[in-house]
């Protein structure tokens, strides 16, 4: 919910920010100018959200069907408001959604939400800006909060799946692989070829501490080589082998 | 680090996004237009960051002193890149800062980072956008990642205080390392030596697809080489150089 937004461009940018994070339900309370070509221009493909946006005369009308309302606030306010951060606010909202409707309310660019508006919020959310420079653009604040909502929704979905499957799901960051991971035997082959070559070249000596070989091996392990990379490395090493060159 | 940004307004908005989150070190690689009045207008009080911004001719020059580089990527890429999300990326960066320098790299608005640029990154970070609408504005992406950096920094500070008050020790789990992590410049040196050698050996040819070089580079990035390992590898390569052997 955007309250009394002054710059139509910010409405468009907020719609875009929402849509990138999978949100669709934009409500405008008494916007200064809407619809507006500047809003459409900044929406950049999220104009469907603008077309579907509901315009409400005041905040109570905008949030009438919501049972959890969070007010975005740039600065500390006196008064008895529970203050939360974006992550906790998003987690709470996502937990409550499904059965309930929830809203985040953003005030006008210059002045922020009035005390009357804030009084209609269950909690205030503050984005932790740097001391001395809290000048977060309205659409940027929308982006940060929508991002947290999306992360919370994905986390909840993942937790649900993990609960259903009852087998530990891999929580590590995904990696795209072109080729199957190298087997231990393939790594041994690479390591042996490298050690032979570096022994002929004089880099590794018979009396050499084994630590140097271990360091090379550790490095390959850490790189988690795949089969394709093993082949590239072995081809490269073969090209460097003087024995092979002499044989040609 | 913003690479080849087309719209000066995005540079200004990115500077503002950084400053709100307490960040100050902006590097511009070959910006289309900078300085520019549109950048200054959108910076809205963060013009000190613009004034202090460093302009670099290419990405290697921009990240030369960094030992951890994350590339922002809007879409999945094939290839062996570890892919992380903004929260994990920020936690890793904040953990490593202090002793080291780290960078987040953003590509041009339309095309994103090239494969050559990505090959210079230790990991890719993807903001989890909605399926079918990943159109996140550049400055918005900067805002989300800077926000996560700030949250991670505040979390670390809070955890550090809690932990130190209990034990007097810093709370961060240290990684066991023999040597400081390699900087981007050190990796460039290794890569150049390897490419030279493999070109003389005939493994890499002038007409060779660049993909092979990128694969070698990516492998080094993924291995997260330290300085000692760079020295070992460069010594090994030198021992394999026929030019050097002939000279003896």
mmCIF file of C-alpha atoms in Angstrom, chain A residues 54-239:
data_model
loop_
_atom_site.group_PDB
_atom_site.id
_atom_site.type_symbol
_atom_site.label_atom_id
_atom_site.label_comp_id
_atom_site.label_asym_id
_atom_site.label_seq_id
_atom_site.Cartn_x
_atom_site.Cartn_y
_atom_site.Cartn_z
ATOM 1 C CA UNK A 54 -6.756 -0.450 -6.576
ATOM 2 C CA UNK A 55 -7.067 3.235 -5.692
ATOM 3 C CA UNK A 56 -8.440 3.893 -2.221
ATOM 4 C CA UNK A 57 -9.500 7.225 -0.739
ATOM 5 C CA UNK A 58 -7.826 6.614 2.613
ATOM 6 C CA UNK A 59 -5.784 4.053 4.520
ATOM 7 C CA UNK A 60 -8.704 2.419 6.358
ATOM 8 C CA UNK A 61 -10.358 1.667 3.001
ATOM 9 C CA UNK A 62 -7.094 0.282 1.636
ATOM 10 C CA UNK A 63 -6.448 -2.164 4.442
ATOM 11 C CA UNK A 64 -10.018 -3.041 5.359
ATOM 12 C CA UNK A 65 -9.632 -6.786 4.684
ATOM 13 C CA UNK A 66 -6.140 -7.144 6.191
ATOM 14 C CA UNK A 67 -5.540 -8.686 9.581
ATOM 15 C CA UNK A 68 -1.860 -7.829 9.783
ATOM 16 C CA UNK A 69 -0.524 -4.419 8.780
ATOM 17 C CA UNK A 70 3.086 -3.309 8.930
ATOM 18 C CA UNK A 71 4.023 0.354 8.488
ATOM 19 C CA UNK A 72 7.353 1.253 6.900
ATOM 20 C CA UNK A 73 9.085 3.931 8.903
ATOM 21 C CA UNK A 74 12.350 5.634 8.067
ATOM 22 C CA UNK A 75 13.047 6.973 11.514
ATOM 23 C CA UNK A 76 12.366 6.050 15.111
ATOM 24 C CA UNK A 77 8.965 7.223 16.310
ATOM 25 C CA UNK A 78 7.958 8.002 19.770
ATOM 26 C CA UNK A 79 5.016 5.979 20.935
ATOM 27 C CA UNK A 80 4.279 2.397 21.801
ATOM 28 C CA UNK A 81 4.822 0.691 18.445
ATOM 29 C CA UNK A 82 6.484 -2.655 18.230
ATOM 30 C CA UNK A 83 9.408 -2.082 15.897
ATOM 31 C CA UNK A 84 10.663 -4.871 13.739
ATOM 32 C CA UNK A 85 13.221 -5.351 10.985
ATOM 33 C CA UNK A 86 12.452 -6.379 7.389
ATOM 34 C CA UNK A 87 13.412 -10.020 7.904
ATOM 35 C CA UNK A 88 11.257 -10.561 10.974
ATOM 36 C CA UNK A 89 8.385 -8.601 9.449
ATOM 37 C CA UNK A 90 8.505 -10.738 6.301
ATOM 38 C CA UNK A 91 8.671 -13.990 8.248
ATOM 39 C CA UNK A 92 5.682 -12.985 10.324
ATOM 40 C CA UNK A 93 3.687 -11.935 7.283
ATOM 41 C CA UNK A 94 4.428 -15.103 5.317
ATOM 42 C CA UNK A 95 3.539 -17.231 8.334
ATOM 43 C CA UNK A 96 0.183 -15.501 8.621
ATOM 44 C CA UNK A 97 -0.665 -15.421 4.942
ATOM 45 C CA UNK A 98 -2.876 -18.176 3.617
ATOM 46 C CA UNK A 99 -5.506 -17.782 6.257
ATOM 47 C CA UNK A 100 -5.167 -14.018 6.489
ATOM 48 C CA UNK A 101 -4.443 -10.955 4.423
ATOM 49 C CA UNK A 102 -1.540 -8.728 5.316
ATOM 50 C CA UNK A 103 -0.220 -5.397 4.043
ATOM 51 C CA UNK A 104 2.882 -3.274 4.142
ATOM 52 C CA UNK A 105 2.139 0.448 4.108
ATOM 53 C CA UNK A 106 4.550 3.088 2.790
ATOM 54 C CA UNK A 107 4.045 6.785 3.406
ATOM 55 C CA UNK A 108 4.681 9.814 1.172
ATOM 56 C CA UNK A 109 8.273 10.341 0.029
ATOM 57 C CA UNK A 110 8.993 13.457 2.058
ATOM 58 C CA UNK A 111 7.074 13.094 5.277
ATOM 59 C CA UNK A 112 6.433 9.386 5.763
ATOM 60 C CA UNK A 113 3.342 7.969 7.426
ATOM 61 C CA UNK A 114 1.387 10.192 9.776
ATOM 62 C CA UNK A 115 0.805 9.189 13.339
ATOM 63 C CA UNK A 116 -2.810 8.484 12.390
ATOM 64 C CA UNK A 117 -1.677 6.069 9.709
ATOM 65 C CA UNK A 118 0.854 4.436 12.010
ATOM 66 C CA UNK A 119 -1.862 3.916 14.572
ATOM 67 C CA UNK A 120 -3.486 1.540 12.096
ATOM 68 C CA UNK A 121 -0.394 -0.651 11.890
ATOM 69 C CA UNK A 122 0.336 -3.699 14.023
ATOM 70 C CA UNK A 123 4.043 -3.035 13.874
ATOM 71 C CA UNK A 124 6.571 -0.671 12.357
ATOM 72 C CA UNK A 125 9.301 -1.999 10.146
ATOM 73 C CA UNK A 126 12.582 -0.124 9.839
ATOM 74 C CA UNK A 127 15.168 -0.883 7.194
ATOM 75 C CA UNK A 128 18.542 -0.654 8.928
ATOM 76 C CA UNK A 129 20.062 2.277 7.065
ATOM 77 C CA UNK A 130 23.443 3.800 7.782
ATOM 78 C CA UNK A 131 23.559 6.379 10.573
ATOM 79 C CA UNK A 132 23.463 9.836 9.038
ATOM 80 C CA UNK A 133 22.161 8.762 5.634
ATOM 81 C CA UNK A 134 18.750 7.162 5.808
ATOM 82 C CA UNK A 135 17.678 8.576 2.470
ATOM 83 C CA UNK A 136 16.241 5.399 1.012
ATOM 84 C CA UNK A 137 14.179 5.986 -2.109
ATOM 85 C CA UNK A 138 10.555 4.832 -1.763
ATOM 86 C CA UNK A 139 10.816 2.208 -4.515
ATOM 87 C CA UNK A 140 14.087 0.967 -3.005
ATOM 88 C CA UNK A 141 12.367 0.443 0.334
ATOM 89 C CA UNK A 142 9.577 -1.423 -1.461
ATOM 90 C CA UNK A 143 12.217 -3.545 -3.194
ATOM 91 C CA UNK A 144 13.962 -4.486 0.050
ATOM 92 C CA UNK A 145 10.744 -5.458 1.808
ATOM 93 C CA UNK A 146 9.378 -7.388 -1.184
ATOM 94 C CA UNK A 147 12.713 -9.174 -1.457
ATOM 95 C CA UNK A 148 12.465 -10.247 2.170
ATOM 96 C CA UNK A 149 8.904 -11.445 1.580
ATOM 97 C CA UNK A 150 10.053 -13.555 -1.332
ATOM 98 C CA UNK A 151 12.973 -15.055 0.593
ATOM 99 C CA UNK A 152 10.647 -15.835 3.505
ATOM 100 C CA UNK A 153 8.125 -17.441 1.140
ATOM 101 C CA UNK A 154 10.813 -19.567 -0.523
ATOM 102 C CA UNK A 155 12.203 -20.558 2.874
ATOM 103 C CA UNK A 156 8.767 -21.553 4.058
ATOM 104 C CA UNK A 157 8.124 -23.575 0.901
ATOM 105 C CA UNK A 158 11.483 -25.316 1.289
ATOM 106 C CA UNK A 159 10.821 -26.062 4.952
ATOM 107 C CA UNK A 160 7.442 -27.500 3.964
ATOM 108 C CA UNK A 161 9.011 -29.758 1.351
ATOM 109 C CA UNK A 162 11.733 -30.898 3.728
ATOM 110 C CA UNK A 163 9.053 -31.715 6.265
ATOM 111 C CA UNK A 164 7.052 -33.704 3.730
ATOM 112 C CA UNK A 165 9.918 -35.713 2.263
ATOM 113 C CA UNK A 166 11.390 -36.384 5.743
ATOM 114 C CA UNK A 167 14.738 -36.979 4.098
ATOM 115 C CA UNK A 168 17.405 -34.340 4.525
ATOM 116 C CA UNK A 169 17.210 -32.148 1.466
ATOM 117 C CA UNK A 170 20.425 -30.567 0.250
ATOM 118 C CA UNK A 171 20.467 -27.034 1.602
ATOM 119 C CA UNK A 172 23.738 -26.102 -0.021
ATOM 120 C CA UNK A 173 23.702 -23.547 -2.795
ATOM 121 C CA UNK A 174 23.048 -25.157 -6.146
ATOM 122 C CA UNK A 175 25.696 -25.457 -8.784
ATOM 123 C CA UNK A 176 25.229 -26.014 -12.476
ATOM 124 C CA UNK A 177 27.406 -28.817 -13.760
ATOM 125 C CA UNK A 178 28.281 -29.547 -17.386
ATOM 126 C CA UNK A 179 29.768 -32.957 -16.685
ATOM 127 C CA UNK A 180 29.646 -35.586 -13.962
ATOM 128 C CA UNK A 181 31.973 -34.991 -11.034
ATOM 129 C CA UNK A 182 35.361 -36.606 -11.355
ATOM 130 C CA UNK A 183 35.801 -39.971 -9.675
ATOM 131 C CA UNK A 184 38.651 -40.563 -7.266
ATOM 132 C CA UNK A 185 40.317 -42.702 -9.930
ATOM 133 C CA UNK A 186 40.172 -39.856 -12.434
ATOM 134 C CA UNK A 187 41.749 -37.516 -9.934
ATOM 135 C CA UNK A 188 44.450 -40.089 -9.183
ATOM 136 C CA UNK A 189 45.193 -40.301 -12.897
ATOM 137 C CA UNK A 190 45.554 -36.547 -13.167
ATOM 138 C CA UNK A 191 47.679 -36.338 -10.051
ATOM 139 C CA UNK A 192 49.994 -39.131 -11.237
ATOM 140 C CA UNK A 193 50.457 -37.500 -14.631
ATOM 141 C CA UNK A 194 51.224 -34.168 -12.993
ATOM 142 C CA UNK A 195 53.709 -35.664 -10.543
ATOM 143 C CA UNK A 196 55.509 -37.549 -13.320
ATOM 144 C CA UNK A 197 55.767 -34.449 -15.432
ATOM 145 C CA UNK A 198 56.923 -32.237 -12.584
ATOM 146 C CA UNK A 199 59.454 -34.844 -11.534
ATOM 147 C CA UNK A 200 60.989 -34.934 -15.042
ATOM 148 C CA UNK A 201 60.998 -31.182 -15.142
ATOM 149 C CA UNK A 202 62.916 -31.094 -11.878
ATOM 150 C CA UNK A 203 60.201 -29.246 -9.960
ATOM 151 C CA UNK A 204 59.457 -32.259 -7.769
ATOM 152 C CA UNK A 205 62.540 -34.135 -6.539
ATOM 153 C CA UNK A 206 62.704 -37.618 -5.102
ATOM 154 C CA UNK A 207 63.825 -36.189 -1.762
ATOM 155 C CA UNK A 208 61.143 -33.567 -1.929
ATOM 156 C CA UNK A 209 58.860 -33.218 1.040
ATOM 157 C CA UNK A 210 55.532 -34.875 0.255
ATOM 158 C CA UNK A 211 53.803 -31.720 1.351
ATOM 159 C CA UNK A 212 54.116 -30.162 -2.091
ATOM 160 C CA UNK A 213 52.298 -33.093 -3.720
ATOM 161 C CA UNK A 214 49.639 -32.955 -1.057
ATOM 162 C CA UNK A 215 49.127 -29.280 -1.672
ATOM 163 C CA UNK A 216 48.525 -29.860 -5.367
ATOM 164 C CA UNK A 217 46.107 -32.663 -4.602
ATOM 165 C CA UNK A 218 44.196 -30.619 -2.043
ATOM 166 C CA UNK A 219 43.802 -27.891 -4.586
ATOM 167 C CA UNK A 220 42.198 -30.314 -7.063
ATOM 168 C CA UNK A 221 39.885 -31.629 -4.383
ATOM 169 C CA UNK A 222 38.816 -28.154 -3.398
ATOM 170 C CA UNK A 223 38.068 -27.290 -7.017
ATOM 171 C CA UNK A 224 35.662 -30.275 -7.136
ATOM 172 C CA UNK A 225 36.749 -31.080 -10.681
ATOM 173 C CA UNK A 226 34.386 -32.654 -13.147
ATOM 174 C CA UNK A 227 35.297 -35.191 -15.828
ATOM 175 C CA UNK A 228 35.498 -32.615 -18.571
ATOM 176 C CA UNK A 229 37.978 -30.563 -16.560
ATOM 177 C CA UNK A 230 40.093 -33.614 -15.845
ATOM 178 C CA UNK A 231 40.305 -34.204 -19.580
ATOM 179 C CA UNK A 232 41.272 -30.598 -20.262
ATOM 180 C CA UNK A 233 43.961 -30.656 -17.606
ATOM 181 C CA UNK A 234 45.351 -33.969 -18.780
ATOM 182 C CA UNK A 235 45.452 -32.714 -22.361
ATOM 183 C CA UNK A 236 47.249 -29.576 -21.237
ATOM 184 C CA UNK A 237 49.792 -31.591 -19.267
ATOM 185 C CA UNK A 238 50.382 -33.956 -22.191
ATOM 186 C CA UNK A 239 51.121 -30.960 -24.415
#
